[in-house]
Short mmCIF file of C-alpha atoms in Angstrom, two decimals:
data_model
loop_
_atom_site.label_atom_id
_atom_site.label_comp_id
_atom_site.label_asym_id
_atom_site.label_seq_id
_atom_site.Cartn_x
_atom_site.Cartn_y
_atom_site.Cartn_z
CA UNK A 12 41.26 186.28 -70.06
CA UNK A 13 42.78 189.01 -72.24
CA UNK A 14 40.04 188.69 -74.88
CA UNK A 15 37.40 188.68 -72.17
CA UNK A 16 38.70 191.99 -70.75
CA UNK A 17 38.90 193.51 -74.23
CA UNK A 18 35.26 192.56 -74.93
CA UNK A 19 34.08 194.03 -71.63
CA UNK A 20 35.98 197.29 -72.21
CA UNK A 21 34.61 197.51 -75.75
CA UNK A 22 31.04 196.99 -74.57
CA UNK A 23 31.48 199.53 -71.78
CA UNK A 24 32.80 202.20 -74.16
CA UNK A 25 30.03 201.50 -76.68
CA UNK A 26 27.34 201.84 -74.04
CA UNK A 27 28.91 205.06 -72.74
CA UNK A 28 29.14 206.54 -76.23
CA UNK A 29 25.79 205.07 -77.30
CA UNK A 30 27.43 203.34 -80.27
CA UNK A 31 25.07 200.49 -81.11
CA UNK A 32 27.21 198.80 -83.78
CA UNK A 33 30.27 198.84 -81.55
CA UNK A 34 28.24 197.38 -78.70
CA UNK A 35 26.95 194.67 -81.00
CA UNK A 36 30.53 193.85 -82.03
CA UNK A 37 31.44 193.65 -78.39
CA UNK A 38 28.60 191.24 -77.68
CA UNK A 39 29.66 189.07 -80.64
CA UNK A 40 33.28 189.05 -79.43
CA UNK A 41 32.19 188.19 -75.90
CA UNK A 42 29.90 185.40 -77.10
CA UNK A 43 32.60 184.01 -79.39
CA UNK A 44 35.04 184.04 -76.49
CA UNK A 45 32.69 182.19 -74.14
CA UNK A 46 31.61 179.61 -76.73
CA UNK A 47 35.21 179.00 -77.81
CA UNK A 48 36.30 178.54 -74.22
CA UNK A 49 33.48 176.09 -73.54
CA UNK A 50 34.16 174.10 -76.74
CA UNK A 51 37.90 173.87 -76.05
CA UNK A 52 37.29 172.61 -72.52
CA UNK A 53 34.60 170.16 -73.67
CA UNK A 54 36.78 168.73 -76.45
CA UNK A 55 39.70 168.27 -74.08
CA UNK A 56 37.52 166.47 -71.52
CA UNK A 57 35.98 164.16 -74.15
CA UNK A 58 39.34 162.87 -75.42
CA UNK A 59 40.91 159.64 -74.17
CA UNK A 60 43.93 157.67 -75.38
CA UNK A 61 44.90 154.05 -74.83
CA UNK A 62 48.36 152.68 -75.56
CA UNK A 63 49.00 149.11 -76.63
CA UNK A 64 52.54 147.72 -76.73
CA UNK A 65 54.60 144.86 -75.34
CA UNK A 66 56.58 146.07 -72.32
CA UNK A 67 58.76 142.97 -71.99
CA UNK A 68 62.57 143.52 -71.80
CA UNK A 69 64.40 144.00 -75.07
CA UNK A 70 67.84 143.42 -76.53
CA UNK A 71 69.86 146.12 -78.28
CA UNK A 72 68.53 146.55 -81.81
CA UNK A 73 65.04 145.27 -81.02
CA UNK A 74 61.98 147.18 -82.21
CA UNK A 75 58.91 148.14 -80.18
CA UNK A 76 55.65 148.61 -82.06
CA UNK A 77 53.36 151.07 -80.29
CA UNK A 78 49.70 151.80 -81.06
CA UNK A 79 47.90 154.73 -79.43
CA UNK A 80 44.13 154.61 -79.89
CA UNK A 81 42.50 158.04 -79.65
CA UNK A 82 38.77 158.16 -78.80
CA UNK A 83 36.16 160.90 -78.76
CA UNK A 84 33.81 159.90 -75.94
CA UNK A 85 31.53 162.92 -76.32
CA UNK A 86 28.54 163.78 -78.52
CA UNK A 87 30.21 166.74 -80.26
CA UNK A 88 32.64 166.46 -83.18
CA UNK A 89 36.20 167.53 -82.43
CA UNK A 90 37.51 169.65 -85.27
CA UNK A 91 41.19 169.17 -84.46
CA UNK A 92 43.48 167.66 -81.88
CA UNK A 93 47.26 167.42 -81.85
CA UNK A 94 48.38 164.05 -80.45
CA UNK A 95 51.95 163.46 -79.24
CA UNK A 96 53.12 160.28 -77.57
CA UNK A 97 55.85 161.52 -75.26
CA UNK A 98 59.41 160.24 -75.25
CA UNK A 99 62.04 161.97 -73.05
CA UNK A 100 64.08 164.43 -75.11
CA UNK A 101 67.31 163.33 -73.44
CA UNK A 102 67.10 159.84 -74.97
CA UNK A 103 66.53 161.22 -78.47
CA UNK A 104 69.32 163.81 -78.19
CA UNK A 105 71.83 161.13 -77.24
CA UNK A 106 70.75 158.83 -80.10
CA UNK A 107 69.86 156.02 -77.73
CA UNK A 108 66.75 155.21 -79.76
CA UNK A 109 65.25 156.00 -83.14
CA UNK A 110 61.60 156.47 -84.09
CA UNK A 111 60.06 155.34 -87.37
CA UNK A 112 56.62 156.66 -88.14
CA UNK A 113 54.78 159.67 -86.77
CA UNK A 114 54.19 159.82 -83.05
CA UNK A 115 52.84 163.39 -83.54
CA UNK A 116 49.54 163.63 -85.45
CA UNK A 117 46.78 166.18 -86.07
CA UNK A 118 43.39 164.48 -86.41
CA UNK A 119 39.68 165.27 -86.25
CA UNK A 120 37.12 163.00 -84.64
CA UNK A 121 33.42 162.49 -85.05
CA UNK A 122 31.32 161.66 -81.97
CA UNK A 123 32.32 158.24 -80.54
CA UNK A 124 34.97 157.80 -83.25
CA UNK A 125 38.37 156.20 -82.62
CA UNK A 126 41.61 156.61 -84.56
CA UNK A 127 44.80 154.58 -84.14
CA UNK A 128 48.27 156.13 -84.27
CA UNK A 129 51.13 153.71 -84.90
CA UNK A 130 54.89 154.09 -84.80
CA UNK A 131 57.99 151.99 -84.08
CA UNK A 132 60.90 152.55 -81.70
CA UNK A 133 64.28 150.92 -82.31
CA UNK A 134 66.53 150.76 -79.26
CA UNK A 135 70.12 151.52 -80.23
CA UNK A 136 71.64 151.20 -76.74
CA UNK A 137 70.88 149.56 -73.44
CA UNK A 138 68.89 151.57 -70.92
CA UNK A 139 65.57 152.06 -69.15
CA UNK A 140 63.12 153.97 -71.33
CA UNK A 141 59.69 155.41 -70.49
CA UNK A 142 57.30 155.46 -73.46
CA UNK A 143 54.28 157.70 -73.02
CA UNK A 144 52.01 159.07 -71.64
CA UNK A 145 50.13 160.86 -74.42
CA UNK A 146 49.81 164.63 -74.61
CA UNK A 147 46.69 166.02 -76.31
CA UNK A 148 46.36 169.60 -77.51
CA UNK A 149 43.10 171.03 -78.82
CA UNK A 150 41.28 174.35 -78.95
CA UNK A 151 38.80 176.50 -80.82
CA UNK A 152 39.09 177.29 -84.53
CA UNK A 153 39.88 180.97 -83.84
CA UNK A 154 42.94 180.19 -81.76
CA UNK A 155 41.61 182.01 -78.71
CA UNK A 156 41.92 179.03 -76.37
CA UNK A 157 44.24 176.04 -76.17
CA UNK A 158 43.88 173.10 -73.83
CA UNK A 159 46.55 170.49 -73.09
CA UNK A 160 45.97 167.19 -71.32
CA UNK A 161 48.17 164.27 -70.29
CA UNK A 162 46.25 161.01 -70.68
CA UNK A 163 47.08 157.33 -70.44
CA UNK A 164 49.87 155.66 -68.52
CA UNK A 165 53.49 155.26 -69.62
CA UNK A 166 55.19 151.91 -70.08
CA UNK A 167 58.80 151.33 -69.10
CA UNK A 168 61.02 149.32 -71.41
CA UNK A 169 64.25 147.77 -70.18
CA UNK A 170 66.92 147.14 -72.82
CA UNK A 171 69.59 144.68 -71.76
CA UNK A 172 73.30 145.29 -72.41
CA UNK A 173 75.27 143.05 -74.74
CA UNK A 174 76.69 139.76 -73.53
CA UNK A 175 79.83 138.86 -75.46
CA UNK A 176 81.41 135.38 -75.41
CA UNK A 177 84.73 135.15 -73.61
CA UNK A 178 86.36 132.07 -75.23
CA UNK A 179 89.70 132.59 -73.49
CA UNK A 180 88.30 131.48 -70.16
CA UNK A 181 88.68 127.82 -69.21
CA UNK A 182 85.12 127.03 -68.11
CA UNK A 183 85.87 123.35 -67.75
CA UNK A 184 88.27 124.08 -64.88
CA UNK A 185 85.39 125.27 -62.68
CA UNK A 186 87.50 128.30 -61.73
CA UNK A 187 86.15 131.85 -61.93
CA UNK A 188 88.24 134.93 -62.59
CA UNK A 189 91.35 135.39 -60.42
CA UNK A 190 92.55 133.99 -57.12
CA UNK A 191 90.48 134.41 -53.94
CA UNK A 192 90.70 133.56 -50.28
CA UNK A 193 87.90 131.39 -48.97
CA UNK A 194 86.09 131.92 -45.71
CA UNK A 195 85.23 128.21 -45.68
CA UNK A 196 88.69 126.65 -45.80
CA UNK A 197 88.15 123.30 -47.46
CA UNK A 198 91.59 123.06 -49.11
CA UNK A 199 94.64 124.84 -47.68
CA UNK A 200 98.10 125.54 -49.02
CA UNK A 201 100.57 124.71 -46.22
CA UNK A 202 103.28 126.77 -47.90
CA UNK A 203 101.32 130.03 -47.47
CA UNK A 204 100.60 131.28 -43.94
CA UNK A 205 97.58 133.57 -43.65
CA UNK A 206 97.68 134.23 -39.89
CA UNK A 207 97.80 132.85 -36.37
CA UNK A 208 95.05 131.76 -33.96
CA UNK A 209 94.92 130.11 -30.54
CA UNK A 210 95.53 126.38 -30.40
CA UNK A 211 92.43 124.17 -30.68
CA UNK A 212 92.21 120.56 -29.56
CA UNK A 213 93.02 118.36 -32.52
CA UNK A 214 95.46 120.73 -34.26
CA UNK A 215 98.50 118.76 -35.53
CA UNK A 216 101.97 119.65 -34.26
CA UNK A 217 103.11 120.94 -37.65
CA UNK A 218 100.56 123.74 -37.29
CA UNK A 219 102.04 125.05 -34.02
CA UNK A 220 103.49 128.54 -34.35
CA UNK A 221 106.35 128.28 -31.86
CA UNK A 222 107.39 131.93 -31.92
CA UNK A 223 103.89 133.13 -31.05
CA UNK A 224 103.64 130.40 -28.42
CA UNK A 225 106.92 131.47 -26.80
CA UNK A 226 105.96 135.16 -26.90
CA UNK A 227 102.49 134.73 -25.36
CA UNK A 228 103.03 131.67 -23.19
CA UNK A 229 100.02 129.96 -24.83
CA UNK A 230 99.85 127.52 -27.71
CA UNK A 231 99.06 129.12 -31.10
CA UNK A 232 98.45 127.48 -34.48
CA UNK A 233 99.09 128.69 -38.00
CA UNK A 234 96.24 129.48 -40.43
CA UNK A 235 97.00 128.62 -44.05
CA UNK A 236 95.58 130.27 -47.14
CA UNK A 237 93.10 128.19 -49.13
CA UNK A 238 93.67 127.18 -52.73
CA UNK A 239 90.02 126.95 -53.84
CA UNK A 240 88.19 129.69 -55.74
CA UNK A 241 84.63 130.89 -55.37
CA UNK A 242 83.18 133.54 -57.67
CA UNK A 243 83.57 137.28 -57.94
CA UNK A 244 82.19 140.67 -56.98
CA UNK A 245 82.23 143.13 -59.89
CA UNK A 246 82.86 146.79 -59.05
CA UNK A 247 81.95 149.25 -61.82
CA UNK A 248 83.28 152.79 -61.54
CA UNK A 249 80.61 155.01 -63.13
CA UNK A 250 81.70 158.38 -61.79
CA UNK A 251 81.32 161.24 -64.27
CA UNK A 252 84.98 162.32 -64.03
CA UNK A 253 86.05 159.09 -65.70
CA UNK A 254 83.82 159.46 -68.76
CA UNK A 255 84.57 162.48 -70.92
CA UNK A 256 81.75 163.66 -73.14
CA UNK A 257 83.85 163.08 -76.28
CA UNK A 258 83.78 159.33 -75.75
CA UNK A 259 80.20 159.01 -74.62
CA UNK A 260 78.02 157.05 -74.60
CA UNK A 261 80.20 154.37 -76.23
CA UNK A 262 82.89 154.19 -73.54
CA UNK A 263 80.44 153.77 -70.68
CA UNK A 264 78.50 151.16 -72.66
CA UNK A 265 81.75 149.25 -73.23
CA UNK A 266 82.27 149.18 -69.45
CA UNK A 267 78.72 147.86 -68.98
CA UNK A 268 79.25 145.24 -71.71
CA UNK A 269 82.46 144.11 -70.01
CA UNK A 270 80.73 143.79 -66.63
CA UNK A 271 77.77 141.91 -68.09
CA UNK A 272 79.94 139.54 -70.13
CA UNK A 273 82.16 138.69 -67.16
CA UNK A 274 79.11 138.20 -64.95
CA UNK A 275 77.66 135.76 -67.46
CA UNK A 276 80.95 133.84 -67.73
CA UNK A 277 81.06 133.42 -63.96
CA UNK A 278 77.37 132.49 -63.68
CA UNK A 279 77.94 129.65 -66.14
CA UNK A 280 80.29 128.16 -63.54
CA UNK A 281 77.52 128.32 -60.92
CA UNK A 282 79.78 130.41 -58.68
CA UNK A 283 78.74 133.22 -56.36
CA UNK A 284 78.38 136.54 -58.08
CA UNK A 285 77.75 140.13 -57.05
CA UNK A 286 77.80 143.72 -58.31
CA UNK A 287 78.41 147.16 -56.87
CA UNK A 288 78.63 150.53 -58.62
CA UNK A 289 78.70 154.22 -57.79
CA UNK A 290 76.39 154.94 -60.73
CA UNK A 291 72.74 155.76 -60.29
CA UNK A 292 69.64 153.78 -61.13
CA UNK A 293 67.76 155.30 -64.09
CA UNK A 294 64.48 154.61 -62.31
CA UNK A 295 65.46 157.24 -59.72
CA UNK A 296 65.10 159.96 -62.37
CA UNK A 297 61.58 159.04 -63.43
CA UNK A 298 58.97 161.22 -61.76
CA UNK A 299 56.41 158.52 -61.12
CA UNK A 300 54.55 160.57 -58.53
CA UNK A 301 54.35 163.54 -60.89
CA UNK A 302 53.05 161.34 -63.70
CA UNK A 303 50.27 160.03 -61.46
CA UNK A 304 49.26 163.56 -60.44
CA UNK A 305 49.28 164.87 -64.01
CA UNK A 306 47.22 162.08 -65.55
CA UNK A 307 43.97 163.64 -66.86
CA UNK A 308 44.90 167.15 -65.74
CA UNK A 309 44.59 170.16 -68.06
CA UNK A 310 47.39 172.65 -68.75
CA UNK A 311 47.61 176.05 -70.35
CA UNK A 312 50.78 175.36 -72.41
CA UNK A 313 52.86 172.51 -73.80
CA UNK A 314 55.86 173.42 -71.68
CA UNK A 315 53.76 173.23 -68.53
CA UNK A 316 52.41 169.84 -69.57
CA UNK A 317 55.90 168.43 -70.24
CA UNK A 318 57.47 169.94 -67.12
CA UNK A 319 56.55 167.08 -64.83
CA UNK A 320 57.13 164.39 -67.41
CA UNK A 321 60.71 164.89 -68.60
CA UNK A 322 63.37 162.89 -66.81
CA UNK A 323 65.28 164.61 -64.05
CA UNK A 324 68.67 165.74 -65.31
CA UNK A 325 70.18 165.04 -61.89
CA UNK A 326 69.39 162.81 -58.95
CA UNK A 327 70.33 163.62 -55.36
CA UNK A 328 70.43 159.98 -54.28
CA UNK A 329 73.95 158.82 -53.43
CA UNK A 330 73.19 155.25 -52.44
CA UNK A 331 75.34 152.85 -54.51
CA UNK A 332 73.75 150.25 -56.74
CA UNK A 333 74.43 146.88 -55.10
CA UNK A 334 73.51 143.28 -55.88
CA UNK A 335 74.71 141.19 -52.96
CA UNK A 336 77.28 138.49 -53.74
CA UNK A 337 75.71 135.06 -53.55
CA UNK A 338 74.89 131.99 -55.57
CA UNK A 339 71.57 131.52 -57.35
CA UNK A 340 70.07 130.81 -60.72
CA UNK A 341 68.60 134.34 -60.85
CA UNK A 342 71.74 136.16 -59.74
CA UNK A 343 72.96 136.94 -63.26
CA UNK A 344 69.51 138.23 -64.23
CA UNK A 345 69.49 140.62 -61.27
CA UNK A 346 72.91 141.94 -62.24
CA UNK A 347 71.94 142.29 -65.89
CA UNK A 348 68.86 144.33 -64.97
CA UNK A 349 70.91 146.55 -62.65
CA UNK A 350 73.45 147.15 -65.43
CA UNK A 351 70.63 147.95 -67.87
CA UNK A 352 69.46 150.83 -65.69
CA UNK A 353 72.89 152.06 -64.59
CA UNK A 354 73.75 155.68 -65.46
CA UNK A 355 76.79 157.88 -64.92
CA UNK A 356 76.65 159.83 -61.66
CA UNK A 357 78.69 162.53 -59.94
CA UNK A 358 77.88 161.40 -56.40
CA UNK A 359 80.33 158.84 -54.98
CA UNK A 360 83.80 158.39 -56.39
CA UNK A 361 85.32 154.91 -56.52
CA UNK A 362 87.24 155.25 -53.25
CA UNK A 363 84.05 156.28 -51.44
CA UNK A 364 82.20 153.37 -53.02
CA UNK A 365 84.83 150.93 -51.71
CA UNK A 366 84.62 152.45 -48.23
CA UNK A 367 80.82 152.10 -48.29
CA UNK A 368 80.53 148.48 -49.41
CA UNK A 369 83.76 146.85 -48.19
CA UNK A 370 82.16 145.41 -45.01
CA UNK A 371 79.49 143.69 -47.13
CA UNK A 372 81.83 141.98 -49.61
CA UNK A 373 82.90 138.37 -48.98
CA UNK A 374 86.65 137.75 -48.98
CA UNK A 375 86.23 134.41 -50.73
CA UNK A 376 85.24 136.14 -53.99
CA UNK A 377 87.58 137.94 -56.38
CA UNK A 378 87.03 141.68 -56.71
CA UNK A 379 86.94 142.63 -60.39
CA UNK A 380 87.21 146.42 -60.66
CA UNK A 381 86.14 147.92 -64.01
CA UNK A 382 87.73 151.36 -64.17
CA UNK A 383 87.77 154.21 -66.74
CA UNK A 384 90.75 155.81 -64.98
CA UNK A 385 93.00 155.21 -61.97
CA UNK A 386 93.57 158.29 -59.81
CA UNK A 387 95.72 157.92 -56.72
CA UNK A 388 92.75 157.47 -54.36
CA UNK A 389 91.37 154.61 -56.50
CA UNK A 390 94.71 152.80 -56.48
CA UNK A 391 95.01 153.28 -52.70
CA UNK A 392 91.47 151.93 -52.17
CA UNK A 393 92.24 148.79 -54.18
CA UNK A 394 95.58 148.40 -52.39
CA UNK A 395 93.81 148.60 -49.04
CA UNK A 396 91.42 145.85 -50.10
CA UNK A 397 94.39 143.79 -51.26
CA UNK A 398 96.05 144.12 -47.85
CA UNK A 399 92.78 143.15 -46.17
CA UNK A 400 92.91 139.78 -47.93
CA UNK A 401 90.93 140.39 -51.11
CA UNK A 402 92.14 139.15 -54.48
CA UNK A 403 91.94 142.03 -56.98
CA UNK A 404 91.62 142.08 -60.76
CA UNK A 405 91.59 145.50 -62.43
CA UNK A 406 90.11 145.97 -65.92
CA UNK A 407 90.84 149.39 -67.44
CA UNK A 408 88.43 150.70 -70.06
CA UNK A 409 89.31 152.99 -72.96
CA UNK A 410 92.73 154.28 -71.83
CA UNK A 411 95.34 155.67 -74.19
CA UNK A 412 98.98 154.54 -74.00
CA UNK A 413 100.20 157.19 -71.55
CA UNK A 414 97.18 156.70 -69.28
CA UNK A 415 97.73 152.95 -69.31
CA UNK A 416 101.34 153.26 -68.16
CA UNK A 417 100.38 155.76 -65.43
CA UNK A 418 97.50 153.58 -64.20
CA UNK A 419 99.65 150.46 -64.36
CA UNK A 420 102.35 152.03 -62.22
CA UNK A 421 99.88 153.21 -59.57
CA UNK A 422 98.26 149.79 -59.31
CA UNK A 423 101.59 147.98 -59.14
CA UNK A 424 102.64 150.31 -56.34
CA UNK A 425 99.62 149.11 -54.38
CA UNK A 426 100.47 145.42 -55.16
CA UNK A 427 97.56 145.02 -57.58
CA UNK A 428 99.20 142.90 -60.27
CA UNK A 429 96.33 141.37 -62.27
CA UNK A 430 95.66 144.25 -64.68
CA UNK A 431 93.85 144.01 -68.01
CA UNK A 432 92.88 146.45 -70.74
CA UNK A 433 89.78 146.78 -72.91
CA UNK A 434 89.40 149.41 -75.63
CA UNK A 435 87.13 147.52 -78.02
CA UNK A 436 84.68 144.65 -77.96
CA UNK A 437 87.27 142.50 -79.77
CA UNK A 438 89.72 143.09 -76.92
CA UNK A 439 86.99 142.23 -74.43
CA UNK A 440 86.48 138.83 -76.06
CA UNK A 441 90.27 138.31 -75.79
CA UNK A 442 90.39 139.49 -72.20
CA UNK A 443 92.28 136.46 -70.89
CA UNK A 444 95.41 137.31 -72.85
CA UNK A 445 95.44 141.07 -72.31
CA UNK A 446 97.45 141.56 -69.13
CA UNK A 447 100.31 143.95 -69.86
CA UNK A 448 100.54 147.62 -70.68
CA UNK A 449 101.51 148.09 -74.35
CA UNK A 450 104.95 149.62 -74.70
CA UNK A 451 105.85 148.91 -71.06
CA UNK A 452 107.93 145.74 -71.08
CA UNK A 453 109.09 146.33 -67.54
CA UNK A 454 105.49 146.06 -66.39
CA UNK A 455 104.76 142.78 -68.18
CA UNK A 456 102.62 140.40 -66.14
CA UNK A 457 101.79 136.78 -66.80
CA UNK A 458 98.87 135.92 -64.53
CA UNK A 459 96.17 133.97 -66.43
CA UNK A 460 92.60 134.39 -65.27
CA UNK A 461 91.85 130.69 -65.26
#
């Protein structure tokens, strides 16, 4: 528009001053402007791009080969076009993937010609990655006009977290992690009273609770705690206050690896399994609606074209990520996919997560809490669950010695005694023997997982 106004002003002055050469220059400038604008728009409209790649889930370290085929569908040659297959900047900045080859190219195309652009992506960490769409930039040879278009559709690649073997667990015993209280009381321990209920016809005399009977005037029977075990619900604390930037993303990935490895160990036993976390689902940050609206649309600048594509830095959704606790051959796969997409969030803290999901958790499954820190409210929340009849196992991730002793003391105060520590993958694989705080002999605990 600026060049158009300059040409009009120049022509107007030339006509007023009767300067023929200046008027001619103005006409040339105006014609060049209009032709350049038309060519830039025509080239942008004639360009299409098609992406070909395998969007199946990947493991860490796998490589994705991507081919973007650029086509000139028009009858005019395109002198230049800058092609960029978009990848969110946030994933590159955090070294979650690496790119080999050029995903940014400058090419020229004859009428009806196609050119392939190939590159490879290596996934260094688990996550949920959008690849594409393709941004095209073209314009006239004078640089008067630039046109930007978003073409093609993105593909979404899920990269699974690691699953480490846990040889310390006794799989042959058919016992999952920790002790739990069953809702279906098949086997009961008569030495441990869980409560009292009204007498039912058929109750043996040794079940009668005589003190309650004398106090109420009606027969009451004892309820005994069961001795059988049945699976686990894994709680992953992914609140941002527990993961300092100095240890990221390795500390959070260690927590995910621990959760996934434990889930796999329990699924091998064909026990019920569930997951809950206060993190957010990575899919919530992908602007799918914006991508649909931008496909094929033209933009005046690169920043405007990328504005609707980049991942949201924050998400206002505070709903926890939950996979209901149940048995099933696909239960581990559901949990693994949820862990693949899980990201650190600043929405719910761990105590709020427990308050939100406690009514939905079965009491006949151990609660395995994976924690990066143990503030007072977290310890109180776990203690409350313990007093409600849940069996609790706490796994603390990446704590130094002083933090371990502090966390250990808070959990012991709330009667949570099965406490384990993981600072490395080697310690994770030796999880069954890691139950006491280093340097704190008074806190030593001997409670095997299996």
